[in-house]
Amino acid sequence: MSLIVQKFGGTSVADVEKIQAAARKAIRAQRQGHRVVMVVSAMGKNTDALLGLAGEISEQPPAREMDMLLSTGEQVSVALVAMAIHSLGAKAVSLTGGQIGMKTDNSFSKARIQSISTERIEGLLDGGNIVVAAGFQGIDDDLNITTLGRGGSDTTAVALAAVLGADACEIYTDVDGVYTTDPRLLPEARRVDVISYDEMLELASLGAGVMHSRSIEFAKKFGVPIHVRSSFSDTEGTMIVAEAESQTQPVSGAAMTPDEARVTVLGVPDVPGKSQQIFSAIAACKIAVDMVVQNVGKKGRANVSFTVPSEELGATLAAVESVMKAVGADAITHDDQVSKVSVVGSNMATQTSVASRMFRALANAGVNIYMITTSEIKISTLVPKSQAALALRAVHEVFDLHQRPQDSQSWSEIKEVRGDKADVDALVSRLRDDALEALTLTGISITEKQARVTLHGVPDEPGVAADMFETIGKAGIFIDMIVQGYDGDDGSTSVSFTVDDTALQASLDVARAILAKHGMRDVQGGSEIAKVTVSGIGLRSHTHVATMLFQQLAEDAINVEMINTSELQVNAVIDAKRAVDAAEDLKRAFAESLL
Ligand code: ADP
Ligand code: ASP
Ligand code: MG
């Protein structure tokens, strides 16, 4: 008999009528012959209301008590949903996170799932019940109630679908699927039939709030197909599966994180290990750092810039302050009036001029780009908060995201939606004794024969990045990584990019021409570098990956020239002569997590 997990978000259980409608959906599925597990969120804005209440009592409520409080929202809804099912004539039992054996670590408000015991759920299903499980919550070794982080009910649902070997995981929400960008921000956004795990993982992590990014880590790891659909209609929504919608379109979605903060640590001594000290202090607070850019400035001192969610700015600054002395850096600056606008697409890596098209669109809209980072399937830009909406619209338009790609696949065409069952079972049983959400790495590799070009003193005005990368594109040079960040003192930035080492000379020629045209300070180029790549699932949310990478390279006295991070990869550009050693040592350091 097939098993379906149905998750209902806050708006889908916001009042009595909606609770009854959700109950009817579950009963209908059961009558169609499925075993049904529901995962339910707190009613409407109840979680926000509880947060507000706590805020009235204490400025910094103890984390444990906060989770105790927030978990009550879901407990209310599961009981009401179970009652609704009973009154409609079917059998249901509600269960809290503790009662479904949802064991987590003890990091309150960001707890990670370690294991789920399925016996009780299976027993209840065997007895003809619909199981109504509370989303977002778990229990630690000491029986403390924990929560998984805002939006975490998605993760409960997909994790349950994974361990129960569900045939489908349906996410019922207030939109009828995944759109090319948040339809509330951009009405011209298009609903997509299919999106790949990788794209959804990046989009969710870059601000697409429709799915909790950690739920997509589970889906990818265990091959769970997800169907995101409206709780208010029966229309088919979006399938999140291994394949992408199109094999050709360079960009499949755009996302914005409105509330970002940029932090720059000035005058970091440019010796191995210094950045690592900064990032381990931040990672220890489980804060996910993004857009890391390090520029070597004057007198062997570097400026290290990165972004964090603005709500984490206070904690981040405190963490950095605590190591300033040990690091020997000069000062910290920050800006919390910035937003991150990103594009994601799994075909991006094989196409030229995707970045320059994005930068040109932003320039035409008059948007100033403060920082840039790229990785294999995403490009992120940091822009002034006041221009973020404009920027999102501009990038959505330039990549024609409102239009269905010509080679688009509808989800009925996606055949093998679930991963190989044997593989999945093996993975689940291997991870069950250990930790379901533990870091999973799929490989550590080296790309040799790379070269880097850096332009210093890039003027802080719209259009420079666009001009630069268009010129490079016209010269037929294929670019891999791009990073742009603060040079420091005068508001100017520096831009670095990597190319194949055979393209170094041509790239330097172009860079010199651009330098002359825009009145920049200096061009530097160097070959004999290599890129070390750590690949896996959920690398950004596992905040220790970048730290461990930095730490290992520091131990080997290897300087990191450039770095980029995404959910799928962390890349570090280092001295080519040391690359083989570095990769071997990293394999050893990450042995536990390597599949
Ligand atoms: P739920 O309470 O059901 O979990 P959420 O509010 O967490 O619902 O997620 C649904 C919301 O996500 C939508 O109302 C929409 O505004 C927002 N959203 C953000 N990005 C996207 C996107 N790319 N596609 C669809 N919805 C999105
Ligand atoms: N109720 C929690 C929240 O509002 C979890 C969820 O809805 O996914 O964040
Ligand atoms: Mg949600």
XYZ file of C-alpha atoms and ligand atoms in Angstrom:
632
model
C 0.000 0.000 0.000
C 1.420 3.354 -0.913
C 2.273 5.954 1.682
C 1.806 9.701 1.260
C 3.127 12.482 3.451
C 0.993 15.629 3.245
C 2.323 18.807 4.834
C 0.089 21.783 5.574
C 1.707 25.153 6.244
C 0.451 27.873 8.569
C -1.964 29.562 6.148
C -3.379 26.166 5.215
C -4.559 25.569 8.791
C -5.172 29.211 9.727
C -8.815 28.791 10.799
C -11.460 26.162 11.454
C -12.622 25.950 7.823
C -9.072 25.489 6.571
C -8.362 22.843 9.198
C -11.466 21.003 8.034
C -10.386 21.330 4.405
C -6.955 19.909 5.248
C -8.611 17.043 7.116
C -10.791 16.326 4.070
C -7.744 16.182 1.777
C -6.102 13.621 4.036
C -9.275 11.544 4.353
C -9.740 11.592 0.587
C -6.210 10.273 0.085
C -6.849 7.559 2.654
C -10.082 6.552 0.935
C -8.163 6.334 -2.325
C -6.155 3.597 -0.661
C -3.060 5.405 0.654
C -1.560 5.353 4.109
C -1.456 9.011 5.121
C 0.914 10.920 7.386
C 0.130 14.611 7.807
C 2.680 17.145 8.992
C 1.149 20.348 10.254
C 2.501 23.825 11.063
C 1.253 26.263 13.662
C -2.000 28.033 12.734
C -1.615 31.210 10.671
C 0.841 33.613 12.238
C 0.824 31.860 15.586
C 4.605 31.343 15.650
C 5.122 35.083 15.094
C 2.595 35.858 17.849
C 4.454 33.607 20.284
C 7.756 35.243 19.337
C 6.201 38.645 19.979
C 4.952 37.533 23.373
C 8.383 36.306 24.372
C 9.843 39.597 23.199
C 7.551 41.486 25.568
C 8.873 39.498 28.510
C 12.548 39.359 27.740
C 14.978 40.902 25.291
C 17.018 37.736 25.105
C 14.860 34.821 26.185
C 16.788 31.632 26.992
C 16.977 29.543 23.819
C 15.612 26.460 25.537
C 12.503 28.277 26.734
C 11.981 29.798 23.315
C 11.789 26.355 21.733
C 9.499 25.167 24.516
C 7.220 28.102 23.689
C 7.326 27.951 19.881
C 6.657 24.219 19.768
C 3.229 24.805 21.340
C 1.957 26.328 18.082
C 2.230 23.015 16.247
C 0.797 21.107 19.196
C -2.405 23.153 18.951
C -2.792 22.468 15.245
C -2.140 18.729 15.295
C -4.755 18.226 17.996
C -7.328 20.301 16.094
C -6.597 18.553 12.795
C -6.958 15.139 14.442
C -10.261 16.252 15.976
C -11.453 17.470 12.582
C -10.630 14.081 11.036
C -12.544 12.311 13.796
C -15.577 14.494 13.332
C -15.513 13.709 9.615
C -15.702 10.019 10.414
C -12.113 8.811 9.984
C -9.459 7.758 12.489
C -6.518 9.983 13.399
C -3.896 10.294 16.108
C -1.856 13.446 16.671
C 1.779 13.171 17.754
C 4.340 15.715 18.939
C 7.938 15.680 17.719
C 8.946 13.743 20.830
C 6.197 11.207 20.250
C 7.304 10.489 16.675
C 10.803 9.954 18.043
C 12.219 12.946 16.171
C 15.638 13.025 17.845
C 17.693 16.163 17.242
C 20.914 17.675 18.492
C 20.632 20.300 21.197
C 21.120 23.467 19.178
C 17.915 25.206 20.136
C 16.134 27.090 17.346
C 18.371 25.440 14.699
C 18.295 21.817 15.781
C 19.375 19.179 13.280
C 17.532 15.883 12.964
C 19.560 12.879 14.075
C 17.085 10.030 13.873
C 13.379 9.291 13.612
C 11.791 6.136 14.963
C 9.125 4.918 12.621
C 7.605 2.069 14.678
C 4.913 4.092 16.388
C 3.853 5.817 13.174
C 3.771 2.519 11.309
C 1.771 0.840 14.071
C -0.816 3.612 13.963
C -0.998 3.481 10.168
C -1.489 -0.295 10.360
C -4.416 0.416 12.669
C -6.092 2.505 9.968
C -5.220 5.883 11.432
C -4.154 9.046 9.719
C -1.070 10.126 11.662
C -0.967 13.875 12.307
C 2.613 14.829 13.193
C 3.705 18.184 14.565
C 6.130 19.883 12.224
C 9.212 21.924 13.151
C 9.905 20.254 16.503
C 11.989 17.480 17.966
C 13.533 16.341 21.184
C 17.178 16.132 22.267
C 19.007 13.460 24.274
C 17.914 15.094 27.522
C 14.271 15.185 26.395
C 14.364 18.948 25.882
C 12.030 20.196 23.177
C 13.924 21.647 20.223
C 12.848 23.403 17.021
C 14.378 23.129 13.576
C 14.325 26.805 12.590
C 11.677 28.983 10.944
C 9.923 27.182 8.131
C 11.171 23.859 9.526
C 7.920 21.915 9.073
C 8.929 21.304 5.463
C 12.013 19.546 6.778
C 9.941 17.425 9.180
C 7.736 16.389 6.259
C 10.509 15.468 3.832
C 12.513 13.712 6.570
C 9.484 11.613 7.476
C 8.886 10.843 3.809
C 12.522 9.725 3.555
C 12.576 7.393 6.547
C 9.110 5.993 5.893
C 10.002 5.392 2.237
C 6.942 7.419 1.200
C 5.814 7.314 -2.409
C 5.010 11.009 -2.400
C 5.584 14.080 -0.288
C 3.003 16.773 -0.921
C 3.619 20.272 0.386
C 0.311 22.132 0.612
C 0.786 25.871 0.837
C -0.695 29.233 -0.110
C 0.863 29.293 -3.604
C 0.147 26.727 -6.276
C 3.772 25.749 -6.789
C 7.305 27.009 -7.070
C 7.661 30.177 -9.138
C 10.633 31.633 -10.973
C 10.750 34.125 -8.122
C 8.482 35.024 -5.193
C 5.160 35.887 -6.906
C 4.382 38.262 -4.068
C 7.379 40.354 -5.039
C 6.990 39.986 -8.787
C 3.537 39.296 -10.240
C 5.026 38.318 -13.614
C 6.817 35.346 -12.025
C 5.942 32.036 -13.695
C 4.997 28.803 -12.003
C 7.342 26.037 -13.069
C 6.243 22.435 -13.569
C 9.577 20.955 -12.590
C 12.635 22.184 -10.728
C 15.730 20.230 -9.787
C 16.858 19.540 -6.242
C 20.068 21.469 -6.842
C 18.275 24.547 -8.130
C 15.668 24.476 -5.366
C 18.351 23.986 -2.737
C 20.233 27.063 -3.917
C 17.071 29.136 -4.401
C 15.753 28.231 -0.948
C 19.076 29.057 0.613
C 19.196 32.371 -1.272
C 15.773 33.525 -0.105
C 12.986 31.587 -1.864
C 10.907 31.079 1.275
C 8.539 28.574 -0.298
C 10.661 25.649 0.947
C 12.947 25.305 3.967
C 16.329 24.650 2.353
C 17.158 21.780 4.688
C 14.074 19.925 3.451
C 15.645 19.880 -0.009
C 18.876 18.475 1.441
C 16.796 15.519 2.654
C 14.950 15.229 -0.633
C 18.147 15.137 -2.648
C 19.971 12.808 -0.289
C 17.138 10.281 -0.112
C 15.610 10.791 -3.567
C 12.234 12.001 -2.278
C 10.122 13.637 -5.009
C 8.299 16.679 -3.630
C 5.063 18.040 -5.001
C 4.475 21.677 -3.973
C 0.821 22.593 -4.487
C -2.015 24.787 -3.341
C -4.092 23.774 -0.350
C -6.980 25.778 -1.788
C -7.371 23.997 -5.107
C -6.708 20.621 -6.691
C -4.494 21.844 -9.503
C -1.145 20.175 -9.965
C 1.770 22.214 -8.744
C 5.548 21.869 -9.076
C 7.582 18.684 -8.835
C 10.984 19.017 -7.185
C 13.002 16.105 -8.563
C 16.524 15.288 -9.741
C 16.101 16.716 -13.254
C 15.712 20.342 -14.262
C 12.856 21.781 -16.314
C 15.073 22.638 -19.270
C 18.398 21.388 -20.541
C 19.292 24.713 -22.135
C 17.990 27.764 -20.314
C 20.855 29.281 -18.338
C 18.779 30.606 -15.440
C 15.734 28.925 -13.907
C 14.978 31.164 -10.986
C 15.864 34.339 -9.132
C 15.766 35.039 -5.423
C 16.257 37.913 -3.083
C 17.277 38.079 0.551
C 16.117 41.539 1.560
C 17.769 41.649 4.961
C 21.463 40.998 4.595
C 24.415 42.577 6.337
C 27.933 43.019 5.028
C 30.834 42.750 7.429
C 34.410 43.670 6.501
C 37.377 42.888 8.711
C 40.132 45.332 7.743
C 43.858 44.707 7.913
C 43.897 40.954 8.455
C 47.539 39.778 8.346
C 47.855 37.877 5.065
C 49.205 34.644 6.500
C 47.545 31.242 6.490
C 45.103 30.676 9.317
C 43.892 34.207 9.962
C 40.633 33.979 8.014
C 40.111 30.605 9.566
C 40.167 32.116 13.060
C 37.491 34.606 12.055
C 35.240 32.081 10.362
C 35.502 29.453 13.079
C 34.386 31.988 15.660
C 31.318 32.712 13.519
C 30.650 29.078 12.648
C 30.707 28.189 16.334
C 27.527 30.297 16.609
C 26.034 28.254 13.702
C 25.748 31.376 11.582
C 25.856 30.689 7.837
C 28.276 33.071 6.163
C 27.862 33.876 2.487
C 29.670 35.869 -0.207
C 33.128 35.556 1.296
C 35.645 37.815 -0.450
C 39.237 38.335 0.568
C 41.350 41.045 -1.040
C 45.016 41.345 -0.446
C 45.614 45.021 0.068
C 48.617 46.953 1.245
C 51.613 45.788 3.257
C 50.633 42.138 3.341
C 47.287 42.831 4.957
C 43.998 41.621 3.584
C 40.430 42.817 3.915
C 37.967 40.013 4.455
C 34.330 40.740 3.600
C 31.325 38.479 3.905
C 27.586 38.642 4.340
C 25.303 37.211 7.013
C 21.535 37.492 7.523
C 21.019 40.897 9.155
C 19.301 39.325 12.166
C 22.621 37.577 12.842
C 24.690 40.772 12.552
C 24.894 41.390 16.314
C 26.015 37.843 17.058
C 28.444 37.922 14.136
C 30.078 41.162 15.250
C 30.400 39.812 18.784
C 32.025 36.637 17.448
C 34.474 38.601 15.291
C 35.267 41.040 18.131
C 36.165 38.109 20.338
C 38.999 37.075 18.017
C 40.155 40.481 16.729
C 43.139 40.590 19.051
C 44.231 37.053 18.297
C 43.864 37.655 14.569
C 45.712 40.965 14.749
C 43.276 42.750 12.431
C 42.786 46.521 12.416
C 39.054 47.170 12.460
C 35.585 45.935 11.524
C 33.056 47.799 9.385
C 29.535 46.736 8.505
C 26.518 47.774 6.482
C 23.048 46.430 7.146
C 21.280 48.369 4.384
C 22.050 45.767 1.753
C 20.171 42.949 0.013
C 21.315 39.929 -1.917
C 19.906 39.273 -5.374
C 20.818 35.960 -6.987
C 20.089 33.891 -10.054
C 20.244 30.102 -10.152
C 20.303 27.638 -13.038
C 21.771 24.200 -13.514
C 22.787 24.905 -17.124
C 24.719 28.027 -16.208
C 28.077 26.345 -15.791
C 28.347 25.412 -19.461
C 27.285 28.749 -20.927
C 29.137 31.977 -21.471
C 28.011 35.515 -20.705
C 25.410 34.605 -18.060
C 27.156 36.800 -15.508
C 27.659 39.724 -17.853
C 23.986 39.623 -18.875
C 23.010 39.834 -15.239
C 25.423 42.696 -14.535
C 24.250 44.558 -17.661
C 20.610 44.243 -16.599
C 21.499 45.638 -13.176
C 23.494 48.485 -14.732
C 20.641 49.387 -17.062
C 18.343 49.565 -14.055
C 20.843 51.918 -12.361
C 21.681 49.389 -9.648
C 25.087 49.593 -8.025
C 26.717 46.228 -7.262
C 28.703 46.155 -4.015
C 29.803 42.549 -4.048
C 29.683 39.593 -6.446
C 30.240 35.898 -5.900
C 29.584 33.075 -8.297
C 29.562 29.334 -8.069
C 28.720 26.562 -10.503
C 24.962 27.128 -10.574
C 24.419 30.560 -9.032
C 25.490 34.171 -9.225
C 24.887 36.416 -6.220
C 25.147 40.182 -6.061
C 24.963 42.439 -3.046
C 23.027 45.612 -3.803
C 21.647 48.591 -1.865
C 18.502 47.576 0.002
C 16.591 50.457 -1.584
C 17.294 49.010 -5.054
C 16.664 45.347 -4.289
C 13.153 45.086 -5.770
C 14.294 46.902 -8.890
C 17.270 44.583 -9.177
C 15.152 41.443 -8.843
C 12.783 42.629 -11.571
C 15.689 43.487 -13.873
C 17.333 40.076 -13.606
C 14.021 38.239 -13.916
C 13.341 40.116 -17.120
C 16.744 39.772 -18.734
C 16.617 35.982 -18.485
C 12.988 35.860 -19.757
C 11.959 33.970 -16.667
C 8.291 34.801 -17.252
C 8.428 32.635 -20.395
C 8.356 28.865 -20.480
C 11.592 27.588 -22.031
C 11.077 25.918 -25.390
C 12.521 22.606 -24.301
C 10.696 22.575 -20.976
C 9.661 19.238 -19.520
C 6.317 18.939 -17.834
C 6.279 16.797 -14.750
C 4.302 14.040 -16.327
C 7.323 13.567 -18.592
C 9.681 13.049 -15.701
C 9.871 9.303 -15.478
C 12.184 8.126 -12.780
C 11.068 10.439 -10.056
C 12.327 8.490 -7.104
C 15.969 7.626 -6.597
C 17.067 4.027 -6.711
C 15.167 2.417 -3.846
C 18.014 0.102 -2.842
C 20.450 2.990 -2.625
C 18.033 5.025 -0.591
C 17.336 2.184 1.842
C 21.045 1.617 2.314
C 21.631 5.296 2.979
C 18.731 5.557 5.407
C 19.890 2.564 7.400
C 23.488 3.761 7.400
C 22.510 7.208 8.575
C 19.858 6.081 10.985
C 22.351 4.978 13.646
C 24.261 8.105 13.080
C 22.649 11.349 12.079
C 20.144 11.812 9.294
C 21.115 15.399 8.741
C 24.835 14.851 9.078
C 27.037 16.433 6.485
C 27.179 14.342 3.303
C 30.112 14.936 0.987
C 30.237 13.382 -2.440
C 33.772 14.249 -3.438
C 36.933 16.310 -3.094
C 38.658 17.195 -6.352
C 41.254 19.484 -7.903
C 41.061 21.557 -11.077
C 44.596 22.267 -12.201
C 46.077 24.788 -14.601
C 44.041 27.756 -13.455
C 44.974 31.420 -13.488
C 43.676 34.425 -11.595
C 43.317 38.045 -12.616
C 42.587 40.800 -10.094
C 41.664 44.400 -10.804
C 42.119 46.824 -7.917
C 40.417 50.170 -7.493
C 37.263 49.331 -9.423
C 35.116 52.491 -9.184
C 31.975 52.164 -7.109
C 29.391 52.951 -9.796
C 26.817 51.089 -11.881
C 27.932 49.493 -15.136
C 31.596 48.751 -14.496
C 31.144 45.024 -13.855
C 28.861 44.759 -16.877
C 31.393 46.455 -19.152
C 34.225 44.403 -17.777
C 32.636 40.982 -18.230
C 31.085 41.843 -21.574
C 34.519 42.812 -22.878
C 36.016 39.615 -21.505
C 33.189 37.590 -23.066
C 33.681 39.267 -26.437
C 37.324 38.246 -26.316
C 36.091 34.634 -26.147
C 37.456 34.045 -22.646
C 35.551 31.562 -20.507
C 35.423 32.603 -16.862
C 34.990 30.274 -13.936
C 34.848 32.066 -10.564
C 34.149 35.760 -10.089
C 34.424 37.595 -6.794
C 34.065 41.279 -6.156
C 34.430 42.857 -2.763
C 35.632 45.808 -0.789
C 39.147 47.068 -1.271
C 38.710 48.927 1.936
C 39.484 52.537 2.448
C 37.996 54.524 -0.450
C 34.770 52.647 -1.227
C 36.311 51.129 -4.329
C 36.210 47.392 -4.853
C 38.449 44.807 -6.369
C 37.329 42.140 -8.799
C 39.044 38.799 -9.230
C 38.219 36.074 -11.680
C 39.710 32.747 -12.653
C 40.314 31.399 -16.132
C 42.090 28.461 -17.663
C 45.823 29.238 -17.542
C 46.039 29.234 -21.342
C 43.746 32.280 -21.268
C 45.861 34.256 -18.789
C 47.668 36.444 -21.299
C 44.504 37.307 -23.221
C 42.688 38.015 -19.949
C 45.454 40.341 -18.771
C 45.336 42.240 -22.062
C 41.610 42.742 -21.714
C 41.952 43.643 -18.035
C 44.560 46.305 -18.849
C 42.277 47.846 -21.459
C 39.421 47.913 -18.946
C 41.730 49.410 -16.339
C 42.641 52.258 -18.655
C 39.034 52.863 -19.665
C 37.632 53.045 -16.124
C 40.614 54.594 -14.397
C 41.334 51.677 -12.081
C 44.400 51.339 -9.938
C 46.140 48.131 -10.780
C 45.918 44.746 -12.489
C 47.531 41.617 -11.161
C 47.576 38.185 -12.703
C 49.076 34.870 -11.818
C 49.025 31.331 -13.033
C 50.224 28.229 -11.180
C 47.068 28.083 -9.152
C 44.555 25.302 -8.735
C 41.017 25.041 -7.481
C 40.163 22.598 -4.723
C 36.502 21.620 -4.700
C 34.577 19.996 -1.880
C 31.210 18.764 -3.209
C 28.222 17.588 -1.239
C 24.757 18.447 -0.042
C 23.859 21.416 2.146
C 27.390 22.717 2.516
C 26.375 26.236 3.408
C 23.931 25.273 6.119
C 26.591 22.995 7.620
C 28.570 25.972 8.769
C 31.640 23.979 9.731
C 32.546 22.905 6.177
C 34.184 26.157 5.162
C 35.833 26.375 8.580
C 37.272 22.899 8.384
C 38.521 23.631 4.894
C 40.225 26.820 6.045
C 41.611 25.052 9.083
C 43.091 22.198 7.092
C 44.662 24.584 4.587
C 46.029 26.701 7.436
C 47.552 23.630 9.060
C 49.255 22.894 5.756
C 50.400 26.549 5.634
C 48.528 27.026 2.358
C 47.170 30.474 1.585
C 43.642 30.704 0.177
C 43.550 33.192 -2.685
C 39.848 33.021 -3.461
C 36.926 31.125 -2.042
C 33.330 30.566 -2.965
C 30.594 28.671 -1.224
C 27.263 27.299 -2.298
C 24.943 24.596 -1.047
C 26.621 22.162 -3.437
C 30.298 23.095 -3.410
C 32.971 24.971 -1.550
C 35.858 26.019 -3.810
C 39.204 27.386 -2.728
C 41.836 28.723 -5.112
C 45.339 27.897 -3.886
C 48.931 27.489 -5.023
C 49.021 24.713 -7.656
C 52.136 23.148 -6.127
C 50.249 22.420 -2.924
C 46.974 21.245 -4.446
C 47.614 17.495 -4.329
C 48.685 17.640 -0.675
C 45.703 19.787 0.145
C 43.229 17.429 -1.503
C 44.746 14.396 0.263
C 44.649 16.110 3.639
C 41.103 17.299 3.070
C 40.001 13.789 2.194
C 41.469 12.669 5.494
C 39.905 15.544 7.446
C 36.467 14.960 5.944
C 36.714 11.151 5.841
C 33.730 10.709 8.119
C 31.431 12.699 5.878
C 32.602 11.392 2.501
C 30.179 8.949 0.909
P 3.743 27.770 4.472
O 3.194 28.452 5.671
O 2.726 26.983 3.725
O 4.964 26.961 4.789
P 5.383 29.875 3.395
O 4.905 31.253 3.659
O 6.493 29.357 4.210
O 4.122 28.911 3.446
O 5.801 29.727 1.847
C 4.915 30.127 0.824
C 5.311 31.520 0.362
O 6.616 31.498 -0.191
C 4.471 32.078 -0.767
O 3.313 32.707 -0.289
C 5.406 33.022 -1.490
O 5.154 34.364 -1.201
C 6.784 32.674 -0.952
N 7.766 32.408 -2.001
C 9.048 32.878 -2.000
N 9.696 32.487 -3.087
C 8.832 31.740 -3.818
C 8.944 31.044 -5.054
N 10.071 31.047 -5.764
N 7.860 30.367 -5.476
C 6.712 30.339 -4.766
N 6.556 30.996 -3.597
C 7.599 31.693 -3.121
N 5.568 27.280 12.572
C 6.951 27.370 12.188
C 7.226 28.717 11.550
O 6.332 29.539 11.432
C 7.382 26.249 11.293
C 6.733 26.210 9.943
O 5.676 26.788 9.730
O 7.298 25.577 9.053
O 8.333 28.989 11.194
Mg 6.990 27.476 4.979
